[in-house]
mmCIF file with all atom_site columns, C-alpha atoms in Angstrom:
data_model
loop_
_atom_site.group_PDB
_atom_site.id
_atom_site.type_symbol
_atom_site.label_atom_id
_atom_site.label_alt_id
_atom_site.label_comp_id
_atom_site.label_asym_id
_atom_site.label_entity_id
_atom_site.label_seq_id
_atom_site.pdbx_PDB_ins_code
_atom_site.Cartn_x
_atom_site.Cartn_y
_atom_site.Cartn_z
_atom_site.occupancy
_atom_site.B_iso_or_equiv
_atom_site.pdbx_formal_charge
_atom_site.auth_seq_id
_atom_site.auth_comp_id
_atom_site.auth_asym_id
_atom_site.auth_atom_id
_atom_site.pdbx_PDB_model_num
ATOM 1   C CA . GLN G 1 1   ? -3.473  -80.046  -29.611 1.00 0.00 ? 1   GLN G CA 1
ATOM 2   C CA . VAL G 1 2   ? -5.813  -79.883  -32.589 1.00 0.00 ? 2   VAL G CA 1
ATOM 3   C CA . GLN G 1 3   ? -6.312  -83.257  -34.174 1.00 0.00 ? 3   GLN G CA 1
ATOM 4   C CA . LEU G 1 4   ? -8.553  -84.661  -36.869 1.00 0.00 ? 4   LEU G CA 1
ATOM 5   C CA . VAL G 1 5   ? -8.740  -88.400  -37.429 1.00 0.00 ? 5   VAL G CA 1
ATOM 6   C CA . GLU G 1 6   ? -10.513 -89.863  -40.440 1.00 0.00 ? 6   GLU G CA 1
ATOM 7   C CA . SER G 1 7   ? -11.939 -93.344  -40.689 1.00 0.00 ? 7   SER G CA 1
ATOM 8   C CA . GLY G 1 8   ? -14.388 -95.329  -42.781 1.00 0.00 ? 8   GLY G CA 1
ATOM 9   C CA . GLY G 1 9   ? -12.440 -95.665  -45.983 1.00 0.00 ? 9   GLY G CA 1
ATOM 10  C CA . GLY G 1 10  ? -11.988 -98.928  -47.786 1.00 0.00 ? 10  GLY G CA 1
ATOM 11  C CA . LEU G 1 11  ? -12.719 -100.885 -50.924 1.00 0.00 ? 11  LEU G CA 1
ATOM 12  C CA . VAL G 1 12  ? -16.198 -100.675 -52.393 1.00 0.00 ? 12  VAL G CA 1
ATOM 13  C CA . GLN G 1 13  ? -17.781 -101.693 -55.685 1.00 0.00 ? 13  GLN G CA 1
ATOM 14  C CA . PRO G 1 14  ? -19.071 -99.103  -58.133 1.00 0.00 ? 14  PRO G CA 1
ATOM 15  C CA . GLY G 1 15  ? -22.531 -98.012  -57.093 1.00 0.00 ? 15  GLY G CA 1
ATOM 16  C CA . GLY G 1 16  ? -21.832 -98.799  -53.476 1.00 0.00 ? 16  GLY G CA 1
ATOM 17  C CA . SER G 1 17  ? -21.726 -96.533  -50.454 1.00 0.00 ? 17  SER G CA 1
ATOM 18  C CA . LEU G 1 18  ? -19.316 -95.525  -47.739 1.00 0.00 ? 18  LEU G CA 1
ATOM 19  C CA . ARG G 1 19  ? -19.568 -93.182  -44.802 1.00 0.00 ? 19  ARG G CA 1
ATOM 20  C CA . LEU G 1 20  ? -16.409 -91.411  -43.766 1.00 0.00 ? 20  LEU G CA 1
ATOM 21  C CA . SER G 1 21  ? -16.038 -90.104  -40.245 1.00 0.00 ? 21  SER G CA 1
ATOM 22  C CA . CYS G 1 22  ? -13.753 -87.429  -38.867 1.00 0.00 ? 22  CYS G CA 1
ATOM 23  C CA . VAL G 1 23  ? -13.361 -87.108  -35.119 1.00 0.00 ? 23  VAL G CA 1
ATOM 24  C CA . ALA G 1 24  ? -12.008 -83.812  -33.831 1.00 0.00 ? 24  ALA G CA 1
ATOM 25  C CA . SER G 1 25  ? -10.148 -83.140  -30.612 1.00 0.00 ? 25  SER G CA 1
ATOM 26  C CA . GLY G 1 26  ? -8.819  -79.893  -29.189 1.00 0.00 ? 26  GLY G CA 1
ATOM 27  C CA . PHE G 1 27  ? -11.709 -77.825  -30.495 1.00 0.00 ? 27  PHE G CA 1
ATOM 28  C CA . SER G 1 28  ? -15.440 -77.994  -31.076 1.00 0.00 ? 28  SER G CA 1
ATOM 29  C CA . LEU G 1 29  ? -16.464 -78.621  -34.645 1.00 0.00 ? 29  LEU G CA 1
ATOM 30  C CA . ASP G 1 30  ? -19.576 -76.479  -34.341 1.00 0.00 ? 30  ASP G CA 1
ATOM 31  C CA . HIS G 1 31  ? -17.330 -73.417  -34.170 1.00 0.00 ? 31  HIS G CA 1
ATOM 32  C CA . TYR G 1 32  ? -15.428 -74.342  -37.305 1.00 0.00 ? 32  TYR G CA 1
ATOM 33  C CA . SER G 1 33  ? -16.113 -74.620  -40.962 1.00 0.00 ? 33  SER G CA 1
ATOM 34  C CA . ILE G 1 34  ? -15.470 -78.175  -42.072 1.00 0.00 ? 34  ILE G CA 1
ATOM 35  C CA . GLY G 1 35  ? -14.308 -79.619  -45.336 1.00 0.00 ? 35  GLY G CA 1
ATOM 36  C CA . TRP G 1 36  ? -13.749 -82.929  -47.040 1.00 0.00 ? 36  TRP G CA 1
ATOM 37  C CA . PHE G 1 37  ? -11.024 -83.056  -49.654 1.00 0.00 ? 37  PHE G CA 1
ATOM 38  C CA . ARG G 1 38  ? -9.540  -85.774  -51.782 1.00 0.00 ? 38  ARG G CA 1
ATOM 39  C CA . GLN G 1 39  ? -6.389  -86.424  -53.724 1.00 0.00 ? 39  GLN G CA 1
ATOM 40  C CA . ALA G 1 40  ? -5.972  -89.071  -56.381 1.00 0.00 ? 40  ALA G CA 1
ATOM 41  C CA . PRO G 1 41  ? -2.542  -90.334  -57.462 1.00 0.00 ? 41  PRO G CA 1
ATOM 42  C CA . GLY G 1 42  ? -0.794  -87.780  -59.648 1.00 0.00 ? 42  GLY G CA 1
ATOM 43  C CA . LYS G 1 43  ? -3.515  -85.188  -59.176 1.00 0.00 ? 43  LYS G CA 1
ATOM 44  C CA . GLU G 1 44  ? -3.982  -82.103  -57.059 1.00 0.00 ? 44  GLU G CA 1
ATOM 45  C CA . ARG G 1 45  ? -6.015  -82.095  -53.898 1.00 0.00 ? 45  ARG G CA 1
ATOM 46  C CA . GLU G 1 46  ? -9.555  -80.920  -54.520 1.00 0.00 ? 46  GLU G CA 1
ATOM 47  C CA . GLY G 1 47  ? -12.445 -79.847  -52.369 1.00 0.00 ? 47  GLY G CA 1
ATOM 48  C CA . VAL G 1 48  ? -15.268 -82.369  -52.294 1.00 0.00 ? 48  VAL G CA 1
ATOM 49  C CA . SER G 1 49  ? -17.700 -80.838  -49.842 1.00 0.00 ? 49  SER G CA 1
ATOM 50  C CA . CYS G 1 50  ? -17.588 -78.153  -47.160 1.00 0.00 ? 50  CYS G CA 1
ATOM 51  C CA . ILE G 1 51  ? -19.977 -76.790  -44.561 1.00 0.00 ? 51  ILE G CA 1
ATOM 52  C CA . SER G 1 52  ? -20.082 -73.367  -42.926 1.00 0.00 ? 52  SER G CA 1
ATOM 53  C CA . ARG G 1 53  ? -19.269 -72.908  -39.253 1.00 0.00 ? 53  ARG G CA 1
ATOM 54  C CA . SER G 1 54  ? -22.257 -70.684  -38.548 1.00 0.00 ? 54  SER G CA 1
ATOM 55  C CA . ASP G 1 55  ? -25.186 -70.893  -40.940 1.00 0.00 ? 55  ASP G CA 1
ATOM 56  C CA . GLY G 1 56  ? -24.639 -74.456  -42.103 1.00 0.00 ? 56  GLY G CA 1
ATOM 57  C CA . ASP G 1 57  ? -24.392 -73.550  -45.775 1.00 0.00 ? 57  ASP G CA 1
ATOM 58  C CA . THR G 1 58  ? -22.828 -76.311  -47.813 1.00 0.00 ? 58  THR G CA 1
ATOM 59  C CA . TYR G 1 59  ? -20.836 -76.604  -50.970 1.00 0.00 ? 59  TYR G CA 1
ATOM 60  C CA . TYR G 1 60  ? -20.378 -79.674  -53.139 1.00 0.00 ? 60  TYR G CA 1
ATOM 61  C CA . LYS G 1 61  ? -18.057 -80.298  -55.996 1.00 0.00 ? 61  LYS G CA 1
ATOM 62  C CA . TYR G 1 62  ? -20.262 -80.572  -59.058 1.00 0.00 ? 62  TYR G CA 1
ATOM 63  C CA . SER G 1 63  ? -19.306 -84.178  -59.780 1.00 0.00 ? 63  SER G CA 1
ATOM 64  C CA . VAL G 1 64  ? -20.426 -85.360  -56.322 1.00 0.00 ? 64  VAL G CA 1
ATOM 65  C CA . ALA G 1 65  ? -23.533 -83.228  -55.861 1.00 0.00 ? 65  ALA G CA 1
ATOM 66  C CA . GLY G 1 66  ? -26.550 -85.421  -55.267 1.00 0.00 ? 66  GLY G CA 1
ATOM 67  C CA . ARG G 1 67  ? -24.374 -88.394  -54.337 1.00 0.00 ? 67  ARG G CA 1
ATOM 68  C CA . PHE G 1 68  ? -22.417 -87.127  -51.328 1.00 0.00 ? 68  PHE G CA 1
ATOM 69  C CA . THR G 1 69  ? -23.727 -85.502  -48.163 1.00 0.00 ? 69  THR G CA 1
ATOM 70  C CA . ILE G 1 70  ? -21.702 -83.688  -45.538 1.00 0.00 ? 70  ILE G CA 1
ATOM 71  C CA . SER G 1 71  ? -23.031 -83.557  -41.990 1.00 0.00 ? 71  SER G CA 1
ATOM 72  C CA . ARG G 1 72  ? -21.905 -83.238  -38.404 1.00 0.00 ? 72  ARG G CA 1
ATOM 73  C CA . ASP G 1 73  ? -22.813 -84.532  -34.993 1.00 0.00 ? 73  ASP G CA 1
ATOM 74  C CA . ASN G 1 74  ? -21.764 -81.831  -32.576 1.00 0.00 ? 74  ASN G CA 1
ATOM 75  C CA . ALA G 1 75  ? -22.384 -84.015  -29.537 1.00 0.00 ? 75  ALA G CA 1
ATOM 76  C CA . LYS G 1 76  ? -19.802 -86.474  -30.845 1.00 0.00 ? 76  LYS G CA 1
ATOM 77  C CA . ASN G 1 77  ? -17.555 -83.761  -32.280 1.00 0.00 ? 77  ASN G CA 1
ATOM 78  C CA . THR G 1 78  ? -17.641 -85.703  -35.507 1.00 0.00 ? 78  THR G CA 1
ATOM 79  C CA . VAL G 1 79  ? -18.171 -84.783  -39.128 1.00 0.00 ? 79  VAL G CA 1
ATOM 80  C CA . TYR G 1 80  ? -19.336 -87.259  -41.740 1.00 0.00 ? 80  TYR G CA 1
ATOM 81  C CA . LEU G 1 81  ? -19.244 -87.644  -45.464 1.00 0.00 ? 81  LEU G CA 1
ATOM 82  C CA . GLN G 1 82  ? -21.908 -90.005  -46.730 1.00 0.00 ? 82  GLN G CA 1
ATOM 83  C CA . MET G 1 83  ? -20.924 -91.215  -50.176 1.00 0.00 ? 83  MET G CA 1
ATOM 84  C CA . ASN G 1 84  ? -23.485 -92.980  -52.335 1.00 0.00 ? 84  ASN G CA 1
ATOM 85  C CA . SER G 1 85  ? -23.438 -94.207  -55.917 1.00 0.00 ? 85  SER G CA 1
ATOM 86  C CA . LEU G 1 86  ? -19.672 -94.326  -55.840 1.00 0.00 ? 86  LEU G CA 1
ATOM 87  C CA . LYS G 1 87  ? -17.740 -94.305  -59.080 1.00 0.00 ? 87  LYS G CA 1
ATOM 88  C CA . PRO G 1 88  ? -14.196 -95.435  -59.881 1.00 0.00 ? 88  PRO G CA 1
ATOM 89  C CA . GLU G 1 89  ? -13.215 -91.805  -60.353 1.00 0.00 ? 89  GLU G CA 1
ATOM 90  C CA . ASP G 1 90  ? -14.034 -91.210  -56.694 1.00 0.00 ? 90  ASP G CA 1
ATOM 91  C CA . THR G 1 91  ? -10.982 -93.274  -55.780 1.00 0.00 ? 91  THR G CA 1
ATOM 92  C CA . ALA G 1 92  ? -8.626  -91.115  -53.740 1.00 0.00 ? 92  ALA G CA 1
ATOM 93  C CA . ILE G 1 93  ? -7.290  -90.384  -50.306 1.00 0.00 ? 93  ILE G CA 1
ATOM 94  C CA . TYR G 1 94  ? -9.939  -88.397  -48.484 1.00 0.00 ? 94  TYR G CA 1
ATOM 95  C CA . TYR G 1 95  ? -8.978  -85.741  -45.961 1.00 0.00 ? 95  TYR G CA 1
ATOM 96  C CA . CYS G 1 96  ? -10.979 -83.989  -43.286 1.00 0.00 ? 96  CYS G CA 1
ATOM 97  C CA . ALA G 1 97  ? -10.207 -80.335  -42.590 1.00 0.00 ? 97  ALA G CA 1
ATOM 98  C CA . ALA G 1 98  ? -11.373 -77.570  -40.257 1.00 0.00 ? 98  ALA G CA 1
ATOM 99  C CA . ASP G 1 99  ? -10.953 -73.819  -40.050 1.00 0.00 ? 99  ASP G CA 1
ATOM 100 C CA . SER G 1 100 ? -12.249 -71.002  -37.866 1.00 0.00 ? 100 SER G CA 1
ATOM 101 C CA . ASN G 1 101 ? -13.001 -68.812  -40.862 1.00 0.00 ? 101 ASN G CA 1
ATOM 102 C CA . GLY G 1 102 ? -16.537 -68.362  -42.048 1.00 0.00 ? 102 GLY G CA 1
ATOM 103 C CA . PRO G 1 103 ? -19.204 -65.990  -43.323 1.00 0.00 ? 103 PRO G CA 1
ATOM 104 C CA . GLU G 1 104 ? -18.541 -63.551  -40.466 1.00 0.00 ? 104 GLU G CA 1
ATOM 105 C CA . ASN G 1 105 ? -15.325 -62.691  -42.275 1.00 0.00 ? 105 ASN G CA 1
ATOM 106 C CA . GLY G 1 106 ? -16.954 -62.418  -45.663 1.00 0.00 ? 106 GLY G CA 1
ATOM 107 C CA . VAL G 1 107 ? -15.558 -65.750  -46.790 1.00 0.00 ? 107 VAL G CA 1
ATOM 108 C CA . THR G 1 108 ? -17.906 -68.194  -48.437 1.00 0.00 ? 108 THR G CA 1
ATOM 109 C CA . VAL G 1 109 ? -17.734 -71.917  -47.913 1.00 0.00 ? 109 VAL G CA 1
ATOM 110 C CA . GLN G 1 110 ? -17.369 -72.360  -51.647 1.00 0.00 ? 110 GLN G CA 1
ATOM 111 C CA . ALA G 1 111 ? -14.278 -70.166  -51.697 1.00 0.00 ? 111 ALA G CA 1
ATOM 112 C CA . MET G 1 112 ? -12.746 -71.986  -48.763 1.00 0.00 ? 112 MET G CA 1
ATOM 113 C CA . CYS G 1 113 ? -13.426 -75.337  -50.378 1.00 0.00 ? 113 CYS G CA 1
ATOM 114 C CA . VAL G 1 114 ? -12.107 -74.443  -53.806 1.00 0.00 ? 114 VAL G CA 1
ATOM 115 C CA . LEU G 1 115 ? -9.001  -72.730  -52.425 1.00 0.00 ? 115 LEU G CA 1
ATOM 116 C CA . ASN G 1 116 ? -8.209  -75.414  -49.825 1.00 0.00 ? 116 ASN G CA 1
ATOM 117 C CA . ALA G 1 117 ? -8.325  -72.621  -47.234 1.00 0.00 ? 117 ALA G CA 1
ATOM 118 C CA . PHE G 1 118 ? -8.343  -74.757  -44.119 1.00 0.00 ? 118 PHE G CA 1
ATOM 119 C CA . GLY G 1 119 ? -5.829  -74.664  -41.318 1.00 0.00 ? 119 GLY G CA 1
ATOM 120 C CA . SER G 1 120 ? -6.209  -78.074  -39.686 1.00 0.00 ? 120 SER G CA 1
ATOM 121 C CA . TRP G 1 121 ? -6.000  -81.344  -41.561 1.00 0.00 ? 121 TRP G CA 1
ATOM 122 C CA . GLY G 1 122 ? -6.317  -85.013  -40.850 1.00 0.00 ? 122 GLY G CA 1
ATOM 123 C CA . GLN G 1 123 ? -3.998  -87.644  -42.254 1.00 0.00 ? 123 GLN G CA 1
ATOM 124 C CA . GLY G 1 124 ? -6.504  -89.076  -44.675 1.00 0.00 ? 124 GLY G CA 1
ATOM 125 C CA . THR G 1 125 ? -8.299  -92.320  -45.361 1.00 0.00 ? 125 THR G CA 1
ATOM 126 C CA . GLN G 1 126 ? -8.112  -94.323  -48.567 1.00 0.00 ? 126 GLN G CA 1
ATOM 127 C CA . VAL G 1 127 ? -11.243 -94.849  -50.630 1.00 0.00 ? 127 VAL G CA 1
ATOM 128 C CA . THR G 1 128 ? -11.013 -97.279  -53.517 1.00 0.00 ? 128 THR G CA 1
ATOM 129 C CA . VAL G 1 129 ? -13.943 -97.860  -55.850 1.00 0.00 ? 129 VAL G CA 1
ATOM 130 C CA . SER G 1 130 ? -13.378 -100.899 -58.018 1.00 0.00 ? 130 SER G CA 1
ATOM 131 C CA . SER G 1 131 ? -15.076 -104.083 -59.112 1.00 0.00 ? 131 SER G CA 1
#
């Protein structure tokens, strides 16, 4: 009953931009912490950016800070990842995730993001950065 569907991936040149979207059904995103993760071939899944369910605190992986922005449109039940100044090393499958945990439970968004501590996951969308 809980579903997350990513879209917006594709092929882009280095320095270009993409905006990923994740549409949620079965729950309201404003009551959930949200995360964007990625996995490159042969590598472990890593947290890219996450946002708290309550206070809106955000966390960004150091390598994407200043280039990526996580946001949400509660009216559309959609979360976005705006990706600017893309680099070849950003190439990966990007996943949207959601979890009911948050600061009320003493869990920081950073911890959730780093530990992949999310209960609901989308199927991913491919992002390829290449000239």
